[in-house]
């Protein structure tokens, strides 16, 4: 093992970095009440001494130097010049800022805010959740970081473990590829526990793309891709401390400590601790409404930015232990309990050299990961205990070559990626152990013209168990007007399912499993498009986005809960399932202090269940999101209010929702808000969740008799705990200017 780790780091130091690329953006000018694109603005980087001019649409593209940060200066006669600090993370990003007429009042202050919402210059539909958006809710862990976002749904998997999963385009989160700064993340066994073990306080931003995405990122983005970004160790604040507590007894503490040794070397240490030791049973069914748990996670990151070389290394790990079910002092002889423990450790490396030519780079990403999970559902061995065990060892390496033309119009990426996996899974009496190797070669070409942009890629993967799989993907963007963009996408994706551990929450019932006798890949095609437009109303910016995506499965592992109330069937089916997702979103502001967002989403997921093609269970068809935010003139006070209105879900056959004559859950509201006060280095926040105190009645079937064959704690369609009040405090110590 020690030789394996040594090779891992030697390869890292001898590789090349792929993050070198152009910075693009739009510049608009403000004169009185008009905001117009500015032509001929000189955009100059002071450190690298490079300069370009904007075109008639206010667009510019410029290659940054090899050292970061740099200062970008935009100047035009008749306007007040403006500057931006360009960091390494701004490469490949879309910047948008304005120049103010020199005839305006001198007290006008120009501020650049973190860009939330759609990223205009991206060829694929890319949505960004910035740091300011993340602070609108507590966001203690990753699963709580999507609460103000309409694209991502976060749901409980059962009423015992407290585990959560996401949905994108109506599809389970296993069909969404996660990355942590372009490195694979939440993959394999950690998919069921990683959402709640990664601290949301560590995040600097989240990027969400719908559809199949780029072949460079891999083959698993069947519904979309979520990339998490952290602050660079060379650019982070020296110290960030956060403490949180709520009325249910949950307590959290987070810390980020960064040190910059010089302009080239920096490091960050990220720590997180969370626990809940309080028994809560407000619905008096004998089961804990929230699990008891303790979670500890830590990360250490190192970054080197040299003249000819860049390198990033990180070690990340966590330990998570949960206990749920009936109260520990239950009088039953064999009470129903859940106990689960996850331990995770991973090493990552991104290192390299810049090419001699402008816009050329070559790099390697590596990851070495170990994950162990074990636990049980049920009573003791005599009372029907169902054990769960999983162990995973994984090594990933990818080589990427990139070259762009000097004007940024043409871009080519090519490379090779390999994945080495050994994974063991045991759920109840079912065992699924395997070792696999998959290698993929890919190439992608991007054309970026004034109004039309196209990205086309192909990938060929060879899997040791499944053979060869070919993946084509294409993305188009057309600027219908300077403020209206059309996007279209189509592509193929596939994944190797770990269906025992991915569905282990279904052990919170007494139903037996019927599983397939052979492992097959899941394969899907995704087609979609979007339109995004913006306009000015009373000198305030308004944006509207609508998108439609259709996912068709060439093969999918279907979870059938309709066939019987005694067992669950998992089976591979060909050409029998699909997802249709429509979303419309409107965002704007009434003033500098007040902003709002409204969104509606419709999802129809169908498959062959109990021999009939019908709507999939446990997926809401409708969702309405409304958010409002207010900031005081002195920027010290901020108040946010968000309302989620979740539509009906079809429940499995035989399940009757209280008060309903059919098997559909009712509409329900989930409203939360937060007030924050900032003074100097300290920020204090107070919030409330589930403000209307809506709770799902009787979330556990036969809660008074867990040995009954009909016992089931997996029919969760709404909140279980009632209203929650929380408070927290953050201390932030900025980095000293040199």
CSV table of C-alpha atoms in Angstrom, one decimal, residues 307-605:
chain,number,residue,atom,x,y,z
A,307,UNK,CA,5.7,30.4,-12.8
A,308,UNK,CA,5.7,27.2,-14.8
A,309,UNK,CA,3.8,24.8,-12.5
A,310,UNK,CA,0.6,24.6,-10.4
A,311,UNK,CA,-0.3,21.9,-7.9
A,312,UNK,CA,-3.2,21.2,-5.5
A,313,UNK,CA,-3.3,18.3,-3.0
A,314,UNK,CA,-6.0,17.5,-0.4
A,315,UNK,CA,-6.8,14.8,2.2
A,316,UNK,CA,-10.4,14.5,3.3
A,317,UNK,CA,-12.1,12.2,5.7
A,318,UNK,CA,-15.1,11.8,8.0
A,319,UNK,CA,-16.7,9.5,10.5
A,320,UNK,CA,-20.4,9.4,10.9
A,321,UNK,CA,-22.4,7.3,13.4
A,322,UNK,CA,-26.2,7.3,13.6
A,323,UNK,CA,-28.8,5.6,15.8
A,324,UNK,CA,-32.6,5.8,15.2
A,325,UNK,CA,-35.8,3.9,15.5
A,326,UNK,CA,-37.7,3.4,18.7
A,327,UNK,CA,-36.6,5.1,21.8
A,328,UNK,CA,-33.6,3.5,23.6
A,329,UNK,CA,-35.8,3.0,26.7
A,330,UNK,CA,-38.6,1.3,24.7
A,331,UNK,CA,-40.5,-1.3,26.8
A,332,UNK,CA,-40.7,-3.7,23.8
A,333,UNK,CA,-38.6,-6.9,24.1
A,334,UNK,CA,-37.4,-6.5,20.5
A,335,UNK,CA,-37.6,-2.8,19.6
A,336,UNK,CA,-36.9,-1.6,16.1
A,337,UNK,CA,-33.6,0.1,15.9
A,338,UNK,CA,-31.3,1.5,13.2
A,339,UNK,CA,-27.6,1.9,13.7
A,340,UNK,CA,-25.2,2.9,11.0
A,341,UNK,CA,-21.6,3.9,10.8
A,342,UNK,CA,-19.6,5.4,7.8
A,343,UNK,CA,-15.9,6.0,7.7
A,344,UNK,CA,-14.4,7.7,4.7
A,345,UNK,CA,-10.8,8.7,3.6
A,346,UNK,CA,-9.6,10.1,0.3
A,347,UNK,CA,-6.5,11.7,-1.2
A,348,UNK,CA,-6.7,13.9,-4.3
A,349,UNK,CA,-4.0,15.6,-6.5
A,350,UNK,CA,-4.2,18.1,-9.4
A,351,UNK,CA,-0.8,19.2,-10.6
A,352,UNK,CA,1.0,20.3,-13.8
A,353,UNK,CA,2.8,22.6,-16.1
A,354,UNK,CA,1.7,25.2,-18.6
A,355,UNK,CA,2.4,24.7,-22.3
A,356,UNK,CA,4.7,27.1,-24.1
A,357,UNK,CA,1.9,28.1,-26.5
A,358,UNK,CA,-0.8,30.5,-25.3
A,359,UNK,CA,-3.9,28.5,-24.3
A,360,UNK,CA,-2.2,25.1,-24.1
A,361,UNK,CA,-2.2,22.9,-21.1
A,362,UNK,CA,-1.8,19.2,-20.0
A,363,UNK,CA,-2.8,17.8,-16.7
A,364,UNK,CA,-3.6,14.9,-14.4
A,365,UNK,CA,-6.3,14.4,-11.8
A,366,UNK,CA,-5.9,11.6,-9.3
A,367,UNK,CA,-8.0,10.3,-6.5
A,368,UNK,CA,-7.4,7.5,-4.0
A,369,UNK,CA,-10.4,6.6,-1.8
A,370,UNK,CA,-11.5,4.2,0.9
A,371,UNK,CA,-15.0,3.9,2.3
A,372,UNK,CA,-16.5,1.6,4.9
A,373,UNK,CA,-20.2,1.4,5.9
A,374,UNK,CA,-21.9,-1.1,8.3
A,375,UNK,CA,-25.0,-1.2,10.4
A,376,UNK,CA,-28.4,-2.8,10.8
A,377,UNK,CA,-32.1,-2.3,10.8
A,378,UNK,CA,-34.5,-4.1,13.1
A,379,UNK,CA,-34.3,-5.7,16.6
A,380,UNK,CA,-31.6,-8.1,17.8
A,381,UNK,CA,-30.7,-11.3,16.1
A,382,UNK,CA,-33.8,-13.0,17.4
A,383,UNK,CA,-36.1,-10.1,16.5
A,384,UNK,CA,-35.4,-9.8,12.8
A,385,UNK,CA,-32.1,-7.8,12.6
A,386,UNK,CA,-31.2,-7.0,9.0
A,387,UNK,CA,-27.5,-6.3,8.6
A,388,UNK,CA,-25.8,-4.0,6.1
A,389,UNK,CA,-22.1,-3.9,5.1
A,390,UNK,CA,-20.2,-2.2,2.4
A,391,UNK,CA,-16.5,-1.7,1.7
A,392,UNK,CA,-15.0,0.3,-1.2
A,393,UNK,CA,-11.5,0.9,-2.5
A,394,UNK,CA,-11.2,3.2,-5.6
A,395,UNK,CA,-8.4,4.8,-7.6
A,396,UNK,CA,-9.1,7.3,-10.4
A,397,UNK,CA,-6.7,8.9,-12.7
A,398,UNK,CA,-7.4,11.1,-15.7
A,399,UNK,CA,-5.1,12.9,-18.2
A,400,UNK,CA,-6.5,15.9,-20.1
A,401,UNK,CA,-4.8,17.9,-22.9
A,402,UNK,CA,-6.3,21.3,-23.9
A,403,UNK,CA,-5.5,23.8,-26.5
A,404,UNK,CA,-7.3,27.0,-27.4
A,405,UNK,CA,-6.7,29.4,-30.3
A,406,UNK,CA,-5.4,32.8,-29.4
A,407,UNK,CA,-8.7,34.5,-30.1
A,408,UNK,CA,-10.6,31.9,-28.0
A,409,UNK,CA,-12.8,30.8,-30.9
A,410,UNK,CA,-11.6,27.2,-31.1
A,411,UNK,CA,-10.9,24.9,-28.2
A,412,UNK,CA,-10.0,21.2,-28.2
A,413,UNK,CA,-9.8,18.9,-25.2
A,414,UNK,CA,-8.7,15.3,-25.4
A,415,UNK,CA,-7.6,12.7,-22.8
A,416,UNK,CA,-7.9,9.4,-21.1
A,417,UNK,CA,-9.4,8.4,-17.8
A,418,UNK,CA,-9.2,5.1,-15.8
A,419,UNK,CA,-11.2,3.9,-12.8
A,420,UNK,CA,-10.1,1.0,-10.6
A,421,UNK,CA,-12.7,-0.3,-8.2
A,422,UNK,CA,-13.1,-3.0,-5.6
A,423,UNK,CA,-16.4,-3.0,-3.8
A,424,UNK,CA,-18.2,-5.4,-1.4
A,425,UNK,CA,-21.9,-5.0,-0.6
A,426,UNK,CA,-24.1,-7.1,1.8
A,427,UNK,CA,-27.7,-6.2,2.6
A,428,UNK,CA,-29.7,-8.7,4.6
A,429,UNK,CA,-29.0,-12.0,2.9
A,430,UNK,CA,-28.0,-10.5,-0.4
A,431,UNK,CA,-24.3,-10.3,-1.4
A,432,UNK,CA,-22.8,-8.4,-4.3
A,433,UNK,CA,-19.0,-8.2,-4.4
A,434,UNK,CA,-17.1,-7.2,-7.5
A,435,UNK,CA,-13.9,-5.7,-8.9
A,436,UNK,CA,-13.9,-3.7,-12.1
A,437,UNK,CA,-11.6,-1.6,-14.3
A,438,UNK,CA,-12.9,1.0,-16.8
A,439,UNK,CA,-10.9,3.1,-19.1
A,440,UNK,CA,-12.2,5.9,-21.4
A,441,UNK,CA,-10.7,8.0,-24.1
A,442,UNK,CA,-12.4,11.2,-25.1
A,443,UNK,CA,-12.1,14.3,-27.3
A,444,UNK,CA,-14.2,17.4,-27.4
A,445,UNK,CA,-14.3,20.4,-29.7
A,446,UNK,CA,-15.8,23.8,-28.8
A,447,UNK,CA,-16.5,26.6,-31.3
A,448,UNK,CA,-17.3,30.0,-29.8
A,449,UNK,CA,-18.5,32.6,-32.3
A,450,UNK,CA,-20.2,35.9,-31.7
A,451,UNK,CA,-23.7,34.6,-31.5
A,452,UNK,CA,-23.3,30.8,-31.9
A,453,UNK,CA,-21.4,28.4,-29.7
A,454,UNK,CA,-21.1,24.7,-30.1
A,455,UNK,CA,-19.5,22.0,-28.0
A,456,UNK,CA,-19.3,18.4,-29.4
A,457,UNK,CA,-17.7,15.5,-27.8
A,458,UNK,CA,-17.3,11.7,-28.0
A,459,UNK,CA,-16.1,9.2,-25.5
A,460,UNK,CA,-15.3,5.5,-25.7
A,461,UNK,CA,-15.3,3.5,-22.5
A,462,UNK,CA,-14.2,-0.1,-22.0
A,463,UNK,CA,-15.5,-1.8,-18.9
A,464,UNK,CA,-14.0,-5.1,-17.6
A,465,UNK,CA,-17.5,-6.4,-17.0
A,466,UNK,CA,-19.7,-4.6,-19.5
A,467,UNK,CA,-17.4,-4.3,-22.6
A,468,UNK,CA,-17.3,-1.2,-24.8
A,469,UNK,CA,-19.7,1.7,-24.5
A,470,UNK,CA,-19.7,4.7,-26.9
A,471,UNK,CA,-20.9,8.1,-25.8
A,472,UNK,CA,-21.7,11.1,-28.1
A,473,UNK,CA,-22.7,14.5,-26.7
A,474,UNK,CA,-23.5,17.9,-28.2
A,475,UNK,CA,-24.4,21.3,-26.7
A,476,UNK,CA,-25.5,24.4,-28.6
A,477,UNK,CA,-26.0,28.0,-27.6
A,478,UNK,CA,-27.4,30.8,-29.8
A,479,UNK,CA,-27.7,34.4,-28.8
A,480,UNK,CA,-31.0,35.3,-30.2
A,481,UNK,CA,-30.5,38.9,-28.9
A,482,UNK,CA,-27.8,40.4,-26.7
A,483,UNK,CA,-30.0,39.6,-23.7
A,484,UNK,CA,-31.7,36.3,-24.9
A,485,UNK,CA,-29.9,33.0,-25.2
A,486,UNK,CA,-31.2,29.7,-26.5
A,487,UNK,CA,-29.5,26.4,-25.5
A,488,UNK,CA,-30.0,22.8,-26.7
A,489,UNK,CA,-28.3,19.6,-25.6
A,490,UNK,CA,-28.4,15.9,-26.4
A,491,UNK,CA,-26.2,13.1,-25.2
A,492,UNK,CA,-25.7,9.7,-23.7
A,493,UNK,CA,-24.6,8.6,-20.3
A,494,UNK,CA,-24.1,5.4,-18.3
A,495,UNK,CA,-23.3,4.1,-14.8
A,496,UNK,CA,-22.5,1.0,-12.9
A,497,UNK,CA,-25.1,0.6,-10.2
A,498,UNK,CA,-24.4,-0.3,-6.6
A,499,UNK,CA,-28.1,-1.1,-6.0
A,500,UNK,CA,-27.8,-2.8,-2.6
A,501,UNK,CA,-26.2,0.1,-0.8
A,502,UNK,CA,-27.9,2.7,-2.9
A,503,UNK,CA,-31.3,1.4,-1.6
A,504,UNK,CA,-30.4,0.4,1.9
A,505,UNK,CA,-32.9,2.8,3.3
A,506,UNK,CA,-35.6,0.4,2.2
A,507,UNK,CA,-34.4,-1.9,5.0
A,508,UNK,CA,-36.5,0.3,7.3
A,509,UNK,CA,-39.4,-2.0,6.6
A,510,UNK,CA,-40.2,-5.7,6.8
A,511,UNK,CA,-40.4,-6.2,3.1
A,512,UNK,CA,-38.2,-8.7,1.4
A,513,UNK,CA,-36.1,-8.0,-1.7
A,514,UNK,CA,-36.1,-9.7,-5.0
A,515,UNK,CA,-32.9,-8.7,-6.9
A,516,UNK,CA,-31.5,-9.4,-10.3
A,517,UNK,CA,-29.1,-12.2,-10.8
A,518,UNK,CA,-26.7,-10.3,-13.0
A,519,UNK,CA,-25.2,-6.8,-12.9
A,520,UNK,CA,-25.8,-4.6,-16.0
A,521,UNK,CA,-25.0,-1.0,-16.8
A,522,UNK,CA,-27.7,1.6,-16.7
A,523,UNK,CA,-27.8,3.6,-19.9
A,524,UNK,CA,-29.8,6.7,-20.8
A,525,UNK,CA,-30.2,9.4,-23.4
A,526,UNK,CA,-30.9,13.0,-22.5
A,527,UNK,CA,-32.5,15.7,-24.7
A,528,UNK,CA,-33.2,19.2,-23.6
A,529,UNK,CA,-33.2,22.9,-24.2
A,530,UNK,CA,-33.6,26.2,-22.4
A,531,UNK,CA,-34.2,29.9,-23.0
A,532,UNK,CA,-32.8,32.6,-20.8
A,533,UNK,CA,-33.6,36.3,-21.2
A,534,UNK,CA,-33.1,39.5,-19.2
A,535,UNK,CA,-34.5,43.0,-19.4
A,536,UNK,CA,-34.7,46.3,-17.6
A,537,UNK,CA,-37.8,47.5,-15.8
A,538,UNK,CA,-37.6,50.8,-13.9
A,539,UNK,CA,-33.8,50.5,-14.2
A,540,UNK,CA,-33.9,47.1,-12.4
A,541,UNK,CA,-32.6,43.9,-13.9
A,542,UNK,CA,-35.1,41.1,-14.4
A,543,UNK,CA,-34.3,37.6,-15.6
A,544,UNK,CA,-36.5,34.7,-16.9
A,545,UNK,CA,-35.4,31.2,-17.6
A,546,UNK,CA,-37.4,28.2,-18.7
A,547,UNK,CA,-36.1,24.7,-19.6
A,548,UNK,CA,-37.4,21.3,-20.7
A,549,UNK,CA,-35.5,18.1,-20.5
A,550,UNK,CA,-36.4,14.5,-21.5
A,551,UNK,CA,-34.4,11.5,-20.2
A,552,UNK,CA,-35.0,8.2,-21.9
A,553,UNK,CA,-33.5,5.0,-20.4
A,554,UNK,CA,-32.1,2.5,-22.7
A,555,UNK,CA,-31.8,0.4,-19.6
A,556,UNK,CA,-32.6,1.2,-16.0
A,557,UNK,CA,-32.7,-0.7,-12.7
A,558,UNK,CA,-36.4,-0.3,-11.8
A,559,UNK,CA,-37.5,-0.3,-8.1
A,560,UNK,CA,-41.0,-1.7,-8.1
A,561,UNK,CA,-42.9,-1.2,-4.9
A,562,UNK,CA,-46.3,-1.8,-6.5
A,563,UNK,CA,-46.1,-5.5,-7.2
A,564,UNK,CA,-46.7,-6.5,-3.6
A,565,UNK,CA,-47.0,-5.2,0.0
A,566,UNK,CA,-44.8,-8.1,1.2
A,567,UNK,CA,-41.7,-7.6,-1.0
A,568,UNK,CA,-39.8,-5.2,-3.3
A,569,UNK,CA,-38.6,-6.1,-6.8
A,570,UNK,CA,-35.4,-4.6,-8.3
A,571,UNK,CA,-34.9,-5.5,-11.9
A,572,UNK,CA,-33.2,-4.3,-15.1
A,573,UNK,CA,-35.7,-3.2,-17.8
A,574,UNK,CA,-34.9,-2.1,-21.3
A,575,UNK,CA,-36.6,0.9,-23.0
A,576,UNK,CA,-39.4,1.1,-20.3
A,577,UNK,CA,-38.7,4.3,-18.3
A,578,UNK,CA,-38.3,8.0,-18.8
A,579,UNK,CA,-38.4,11.4,-17.2
A,580,UNK,CA,-39.9,14.7,-18.4
A,581,UNK,CA,-39.0,17.8,-16.5
A,582,UNK,CA,-40.1,21.4,-17.1
A,583,UNK,CA,-39.0,24.4,-15.1
A,584,UNK,CA,-39.8,28.1,-15.3
A,585,UNK,CA,-38.0,30.7,-13.1
A,586,UNK,CA,-38.3,34.4,-12.7
A,587,UNK,CA,-35.9,36.6,-10.7
A,588,UNK,CA,-35.5,40.3,-10.1
A,589,UNK,CA,-35.4,43.1,-7.6
A,590,UNK,CA,-37.8,46.0,-6.7
A,591,UNK,CA,-34.9,48.1,-5.3
A,592,UNK,CA,-31.3,47.8,-4.2
A,593,UNK,CA,-32.5,46.4,-1.0
A,594,UNK,CA,-35.2,43.9,-2.0
A,595,UNK,CA,-34.9,41.0,-4.4
A,596,UNK,CA,-37.2,38.0,-5.2
A,597,UNK,CA,-37.3,34.8,-7.1
A,598,UNK,CA,-40.2,32.6,-8.2
A,599,UNK,CA,-40.1,29.2,-9.9
A,600,UNK,CA,-42.5,26.4,-10.9
A,601,UNK,CA,-41.4,22.9,-11.8
A,602,UNK,CA,-43.3,20.0,-13.3
A,603,UNK,CA,-41.9,16.5,-13.4
A,604,UNK,CA,-43.4,13.3,-14.8
A,605,UNK,CA,-41.3,10.1,-14.2
